[in-house]
CSV table of C-alpha atoms and ligand atoms in Angstrom, one decimal:
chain,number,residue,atom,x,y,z
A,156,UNK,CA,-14.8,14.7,-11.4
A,157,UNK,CA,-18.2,14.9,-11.7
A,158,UNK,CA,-20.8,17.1,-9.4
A,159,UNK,CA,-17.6,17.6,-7.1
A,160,UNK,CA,-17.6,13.8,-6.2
A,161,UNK,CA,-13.9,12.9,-6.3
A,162,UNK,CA,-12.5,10.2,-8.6
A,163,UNK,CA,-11.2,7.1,-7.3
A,164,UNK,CA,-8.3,4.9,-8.7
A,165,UNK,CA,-7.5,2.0,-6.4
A,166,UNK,CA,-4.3,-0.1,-7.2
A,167,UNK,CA,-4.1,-3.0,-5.7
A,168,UNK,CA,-1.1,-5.8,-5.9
A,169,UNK,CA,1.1,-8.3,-4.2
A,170,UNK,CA,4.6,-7.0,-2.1
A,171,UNK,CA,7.2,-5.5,-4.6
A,172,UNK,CA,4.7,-5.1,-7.7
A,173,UNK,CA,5.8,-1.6,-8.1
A,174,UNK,CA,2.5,-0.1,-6.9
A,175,UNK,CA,4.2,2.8,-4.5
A,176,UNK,CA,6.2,4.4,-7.0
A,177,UNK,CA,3.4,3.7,-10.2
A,178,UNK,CA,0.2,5.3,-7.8
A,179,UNK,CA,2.7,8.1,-6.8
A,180,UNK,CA,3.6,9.1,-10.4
A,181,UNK,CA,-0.2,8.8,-11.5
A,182,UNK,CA,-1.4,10.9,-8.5
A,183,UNK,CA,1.6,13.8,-9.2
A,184,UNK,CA,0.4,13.3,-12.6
A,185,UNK,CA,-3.2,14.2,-11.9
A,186,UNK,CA,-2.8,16.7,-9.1
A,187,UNK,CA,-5.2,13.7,-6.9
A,188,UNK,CA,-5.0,12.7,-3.3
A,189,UNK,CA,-2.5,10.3,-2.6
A,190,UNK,CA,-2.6,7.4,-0.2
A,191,UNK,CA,-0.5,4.6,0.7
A,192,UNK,CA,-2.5,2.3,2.7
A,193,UNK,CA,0.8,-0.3,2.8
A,194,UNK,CA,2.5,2.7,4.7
A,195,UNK,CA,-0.1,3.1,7.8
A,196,UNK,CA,0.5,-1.0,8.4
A,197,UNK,CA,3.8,-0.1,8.2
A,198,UNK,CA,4.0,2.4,10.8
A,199,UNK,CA,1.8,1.2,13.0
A,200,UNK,CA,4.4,-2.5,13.2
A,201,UNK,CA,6.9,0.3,13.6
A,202,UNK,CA,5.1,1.9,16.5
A,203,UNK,CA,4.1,-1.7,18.2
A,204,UNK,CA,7.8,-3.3,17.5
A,205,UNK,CA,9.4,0.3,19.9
A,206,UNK,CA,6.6,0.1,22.2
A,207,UNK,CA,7.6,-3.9,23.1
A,208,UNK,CA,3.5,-4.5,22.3
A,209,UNK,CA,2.3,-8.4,21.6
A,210,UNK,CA,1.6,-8.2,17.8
A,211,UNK,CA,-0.7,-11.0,18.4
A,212,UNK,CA,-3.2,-9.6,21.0
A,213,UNK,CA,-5.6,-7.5,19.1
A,214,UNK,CA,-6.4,-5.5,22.0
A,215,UNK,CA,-2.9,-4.4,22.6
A,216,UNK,CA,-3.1,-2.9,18.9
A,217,UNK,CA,-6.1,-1.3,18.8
A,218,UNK,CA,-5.0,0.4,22.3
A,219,UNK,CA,-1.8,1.5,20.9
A,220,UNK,CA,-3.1,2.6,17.5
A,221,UNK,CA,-5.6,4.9,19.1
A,222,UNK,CA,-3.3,7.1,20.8
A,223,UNK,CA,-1.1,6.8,17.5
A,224,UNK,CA,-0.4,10.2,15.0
A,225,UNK,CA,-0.1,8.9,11.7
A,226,UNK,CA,0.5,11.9,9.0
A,227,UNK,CA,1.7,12.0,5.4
A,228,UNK,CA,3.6,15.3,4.8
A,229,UNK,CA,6.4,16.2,2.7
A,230,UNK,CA,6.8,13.3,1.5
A,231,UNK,CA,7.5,11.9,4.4
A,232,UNK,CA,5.7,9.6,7.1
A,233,UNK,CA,5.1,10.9,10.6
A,234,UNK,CA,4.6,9.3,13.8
A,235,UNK,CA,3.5,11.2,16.6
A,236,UNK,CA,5.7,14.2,15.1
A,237,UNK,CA,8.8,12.6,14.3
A,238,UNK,CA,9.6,11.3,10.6
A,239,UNK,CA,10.0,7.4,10.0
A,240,UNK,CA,9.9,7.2,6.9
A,241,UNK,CA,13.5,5.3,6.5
A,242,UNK,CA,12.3,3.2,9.4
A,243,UNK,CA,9.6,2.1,8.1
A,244,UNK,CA,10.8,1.0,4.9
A,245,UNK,CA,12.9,-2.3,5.6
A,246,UNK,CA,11.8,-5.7,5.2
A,247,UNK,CA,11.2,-6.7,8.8
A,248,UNK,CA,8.7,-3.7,9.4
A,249,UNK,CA,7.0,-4.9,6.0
A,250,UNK,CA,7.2,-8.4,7.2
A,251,UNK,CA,5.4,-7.3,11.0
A,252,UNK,CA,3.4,-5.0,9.0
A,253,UNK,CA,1.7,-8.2,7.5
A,254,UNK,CA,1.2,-10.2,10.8
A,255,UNK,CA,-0.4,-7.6,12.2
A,256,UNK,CA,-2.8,-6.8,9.1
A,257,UNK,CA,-4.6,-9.9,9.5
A,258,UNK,CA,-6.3,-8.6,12.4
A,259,UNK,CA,-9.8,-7.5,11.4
A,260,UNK,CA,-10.8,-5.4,14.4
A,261,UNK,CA,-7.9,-3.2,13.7
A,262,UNK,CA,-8.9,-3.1,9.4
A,263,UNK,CA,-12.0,-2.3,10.5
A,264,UNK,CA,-10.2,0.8,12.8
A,265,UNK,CA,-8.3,2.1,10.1
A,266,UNK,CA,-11.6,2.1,7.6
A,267,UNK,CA,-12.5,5.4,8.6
A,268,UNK,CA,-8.8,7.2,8.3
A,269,UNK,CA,-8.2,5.5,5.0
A,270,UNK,CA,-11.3,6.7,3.4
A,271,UNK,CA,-11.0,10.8,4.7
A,272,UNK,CA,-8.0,10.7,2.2
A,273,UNK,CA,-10.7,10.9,-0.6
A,274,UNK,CA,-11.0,14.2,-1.5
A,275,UNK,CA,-11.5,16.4,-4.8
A,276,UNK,CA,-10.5,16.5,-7.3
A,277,UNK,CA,-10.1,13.0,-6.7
A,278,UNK,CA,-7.2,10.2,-5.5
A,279,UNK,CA,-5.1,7.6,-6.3
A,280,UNK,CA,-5.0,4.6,-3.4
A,281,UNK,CA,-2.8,2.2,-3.4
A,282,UNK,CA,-2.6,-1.7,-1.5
A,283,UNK,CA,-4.4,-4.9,-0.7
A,284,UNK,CA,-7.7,-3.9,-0.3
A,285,UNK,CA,-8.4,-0.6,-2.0
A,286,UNK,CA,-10.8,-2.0,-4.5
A,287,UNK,CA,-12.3,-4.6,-2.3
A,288,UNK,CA,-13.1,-3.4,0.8
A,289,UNK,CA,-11.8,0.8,1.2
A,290,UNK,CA,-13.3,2.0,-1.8
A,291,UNK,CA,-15.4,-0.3,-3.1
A,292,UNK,CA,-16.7,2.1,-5.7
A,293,UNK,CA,-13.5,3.0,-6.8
A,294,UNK,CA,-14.1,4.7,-10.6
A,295,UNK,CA,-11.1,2.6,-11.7
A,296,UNK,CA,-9.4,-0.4,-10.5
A,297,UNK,CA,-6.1,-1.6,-11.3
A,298,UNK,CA,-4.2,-4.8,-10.4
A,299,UNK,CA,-0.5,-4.6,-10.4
A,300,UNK,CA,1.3,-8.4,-11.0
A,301,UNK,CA,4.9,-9.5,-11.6
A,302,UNK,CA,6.5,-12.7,-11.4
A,303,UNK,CA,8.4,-13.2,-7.8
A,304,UNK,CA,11.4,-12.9,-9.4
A,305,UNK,CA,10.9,-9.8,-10.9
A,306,UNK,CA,9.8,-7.8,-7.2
A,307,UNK,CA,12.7,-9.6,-5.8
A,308,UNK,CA,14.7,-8.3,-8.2
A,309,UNK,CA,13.4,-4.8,-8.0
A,310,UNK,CA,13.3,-4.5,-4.3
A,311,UNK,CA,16.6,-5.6,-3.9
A,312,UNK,CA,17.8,-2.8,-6.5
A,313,UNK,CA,15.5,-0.4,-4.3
A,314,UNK,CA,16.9,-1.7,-0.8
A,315,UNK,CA,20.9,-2.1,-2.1
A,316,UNK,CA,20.7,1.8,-3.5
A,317,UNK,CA,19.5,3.2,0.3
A,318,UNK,CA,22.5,1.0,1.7
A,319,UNK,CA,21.2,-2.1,3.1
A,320,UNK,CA,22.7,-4.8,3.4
A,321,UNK,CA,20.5,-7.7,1.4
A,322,UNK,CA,20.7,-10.5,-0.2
A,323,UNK,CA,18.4,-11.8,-3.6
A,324,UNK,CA,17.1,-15.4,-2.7
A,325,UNK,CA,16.3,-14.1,0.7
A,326,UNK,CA,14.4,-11.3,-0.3
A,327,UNK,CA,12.1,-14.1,-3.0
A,328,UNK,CA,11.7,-16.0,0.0
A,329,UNK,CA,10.4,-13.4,1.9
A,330,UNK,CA,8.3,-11.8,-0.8
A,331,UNK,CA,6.6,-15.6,-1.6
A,332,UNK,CA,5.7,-16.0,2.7
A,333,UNK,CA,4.5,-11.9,2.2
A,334,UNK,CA,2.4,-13.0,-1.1
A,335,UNK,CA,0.9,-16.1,0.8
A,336,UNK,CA,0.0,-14.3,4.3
A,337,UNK,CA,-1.9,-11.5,2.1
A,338,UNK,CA,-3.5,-13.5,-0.2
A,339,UNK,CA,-4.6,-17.0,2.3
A,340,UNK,CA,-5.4,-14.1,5.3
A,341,UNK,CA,-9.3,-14.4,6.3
A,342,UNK,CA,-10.3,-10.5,6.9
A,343,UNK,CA,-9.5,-8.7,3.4
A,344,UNK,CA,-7.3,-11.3,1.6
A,345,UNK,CA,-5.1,-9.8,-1.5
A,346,UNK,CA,-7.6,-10.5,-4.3
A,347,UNK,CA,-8.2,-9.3,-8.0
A,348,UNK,CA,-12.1,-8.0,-8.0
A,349,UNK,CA,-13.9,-8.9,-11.3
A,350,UNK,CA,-13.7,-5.1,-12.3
A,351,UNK,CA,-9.8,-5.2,-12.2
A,352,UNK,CA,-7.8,-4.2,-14.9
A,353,UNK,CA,-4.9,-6.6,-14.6
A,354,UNK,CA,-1.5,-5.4,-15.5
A,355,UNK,CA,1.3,-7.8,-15.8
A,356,UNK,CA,4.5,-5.4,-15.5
A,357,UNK,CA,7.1,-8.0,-15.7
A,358,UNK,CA,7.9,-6.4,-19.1
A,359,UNK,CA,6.6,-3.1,-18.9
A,360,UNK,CA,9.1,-0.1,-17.3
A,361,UNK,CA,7.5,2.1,-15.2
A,362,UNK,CA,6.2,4.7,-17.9
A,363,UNK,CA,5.0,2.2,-19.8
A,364,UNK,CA,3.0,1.1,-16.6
A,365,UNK,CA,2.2,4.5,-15.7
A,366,UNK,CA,0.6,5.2,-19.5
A,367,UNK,CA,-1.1,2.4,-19.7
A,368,UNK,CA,-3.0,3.5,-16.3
A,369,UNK,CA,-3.6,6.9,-17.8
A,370,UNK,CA,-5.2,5.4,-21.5
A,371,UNK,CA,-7.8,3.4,-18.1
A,372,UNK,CA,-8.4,6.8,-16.7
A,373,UNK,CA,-8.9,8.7,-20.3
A,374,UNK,CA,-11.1,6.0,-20.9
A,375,UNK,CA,-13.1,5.5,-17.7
A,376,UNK,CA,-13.5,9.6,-17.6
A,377,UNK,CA,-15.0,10.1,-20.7
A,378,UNK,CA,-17.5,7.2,-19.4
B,601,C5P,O1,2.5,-2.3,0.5
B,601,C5P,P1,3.4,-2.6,1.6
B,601,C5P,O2,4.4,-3.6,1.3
B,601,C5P,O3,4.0,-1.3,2.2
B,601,C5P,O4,2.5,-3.2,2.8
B,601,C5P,C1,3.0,-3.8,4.0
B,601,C5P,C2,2.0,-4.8,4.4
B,601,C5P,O5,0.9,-4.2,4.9
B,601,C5P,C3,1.5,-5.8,3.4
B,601,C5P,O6,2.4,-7.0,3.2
B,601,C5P,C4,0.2,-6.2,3.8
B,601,C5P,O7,0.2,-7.3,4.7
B,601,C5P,C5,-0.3,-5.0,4.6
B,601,C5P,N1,-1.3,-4.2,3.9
B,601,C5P,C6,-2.6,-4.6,4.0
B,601,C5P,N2,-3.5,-3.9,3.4
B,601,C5P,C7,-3.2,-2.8,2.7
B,601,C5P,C8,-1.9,-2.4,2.5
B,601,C5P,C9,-0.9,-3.1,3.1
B,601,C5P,O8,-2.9,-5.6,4.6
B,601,C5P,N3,-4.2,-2.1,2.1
């Protein structure tokens, strides 16, 4: 950190890349500011799919969102008090979550919330967009890859240990519509920014991964 100003890290990368658990080590890691920009989508699908609301009317959304509570405690997500963390976390809230993220009024909504997470001594930021379009002068940028097999692979691991019920070809299918909605969308597409330190994890663990960051950081710091 210099002058107070926090430090940014933005990891971006496609559905499955390992991005959650990597930017939540790094941030532990580094006493930083954690945020999981994937997470507010995520809830806010959550909110729109109990609340009946039209996914596809942008106005619905926006009204909805702004009398939404979204909090990150404990480890936990929170809507309007009540914790939906396990909710949240199956496929067809992350599938919603990605039809309603192509909306560019509501992006533009969530700008300001996204951003108050940046605090000292600085913060790790993790999604689609962090390095593109939330923090645009992020100190380091990192893009996460794997192969579609391998995020299948590892979110069906993930989703099969909490007890649901899923099956592998399924969950590739899902991940390559999830990779081509984020990535083809119009309003702030999945994209690797010419800064981007690209890291191919297919064959990396997830201390590997999380070293490798940290050598970027030591590196970036001393700059
Ligand atoms: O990262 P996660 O899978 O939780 O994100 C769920 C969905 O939210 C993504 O598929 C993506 O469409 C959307 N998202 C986004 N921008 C972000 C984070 C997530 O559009 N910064």
């Amino acid at each position: 950190m210099k002058n107070n100003i926090p430090f940014v890290i933005a990891i971006d990368g496609p559905a499955g890349s390992g991005k959650g658990t990597i930017a939540k080590k790094i941030s532990t890691k580094l006493n930083y500011h954690y945020l999981d920009s994937g997470a507010i989508y995520r809830v806010i699908a959550y909110a729109a799919k109990k609340k009946n609301i039209n996914t596809e009317s942008i106005e619905e959304l926006i009204n909805l969102v702004k009398h939404l509570k979204i909090e990150f405690f404990e480890n936990n997500e929170w809507l309007n008090g009540n914790k939906v963390s396990e909710f949240i976390r199956v496929e067809s809230i992350g599938k919603l979550a990605s039809q309603i993220a192509i909306h560019d009024k509501l992006r533009t909504l969530l700008l300001e919330y996204q951003r108050s997470f940046c605090k000292p001594p600085g913060l790790v930021a993790e999604g689609r967009d962090m390095a593109s379009v939330v923090f645009p002068n992020a100190n380091l940028k990192i893009y996460l890859s794997a192969s579609v097999d391998e995020r299948a692979k590892r979110r069906y691991k993930q989703l099969i240990s909490k007890g649901n019920d899923v099956n592998l070809s399924d969950l590739a299918h899902e991940i390559k519509l999830r990779d081509k909605r984020d990535k083809d969308r119009e309003v702030s597409p999945l994209v690797i920014v010419k800064e981007a330190y690209v890291i191919e994890t297919d064959n990396l663990n997830e201390t590997e991964t999380v070293n490798k960051i940290l050598s970027l950081f030591d590196k970036e710091k001393r700059c």
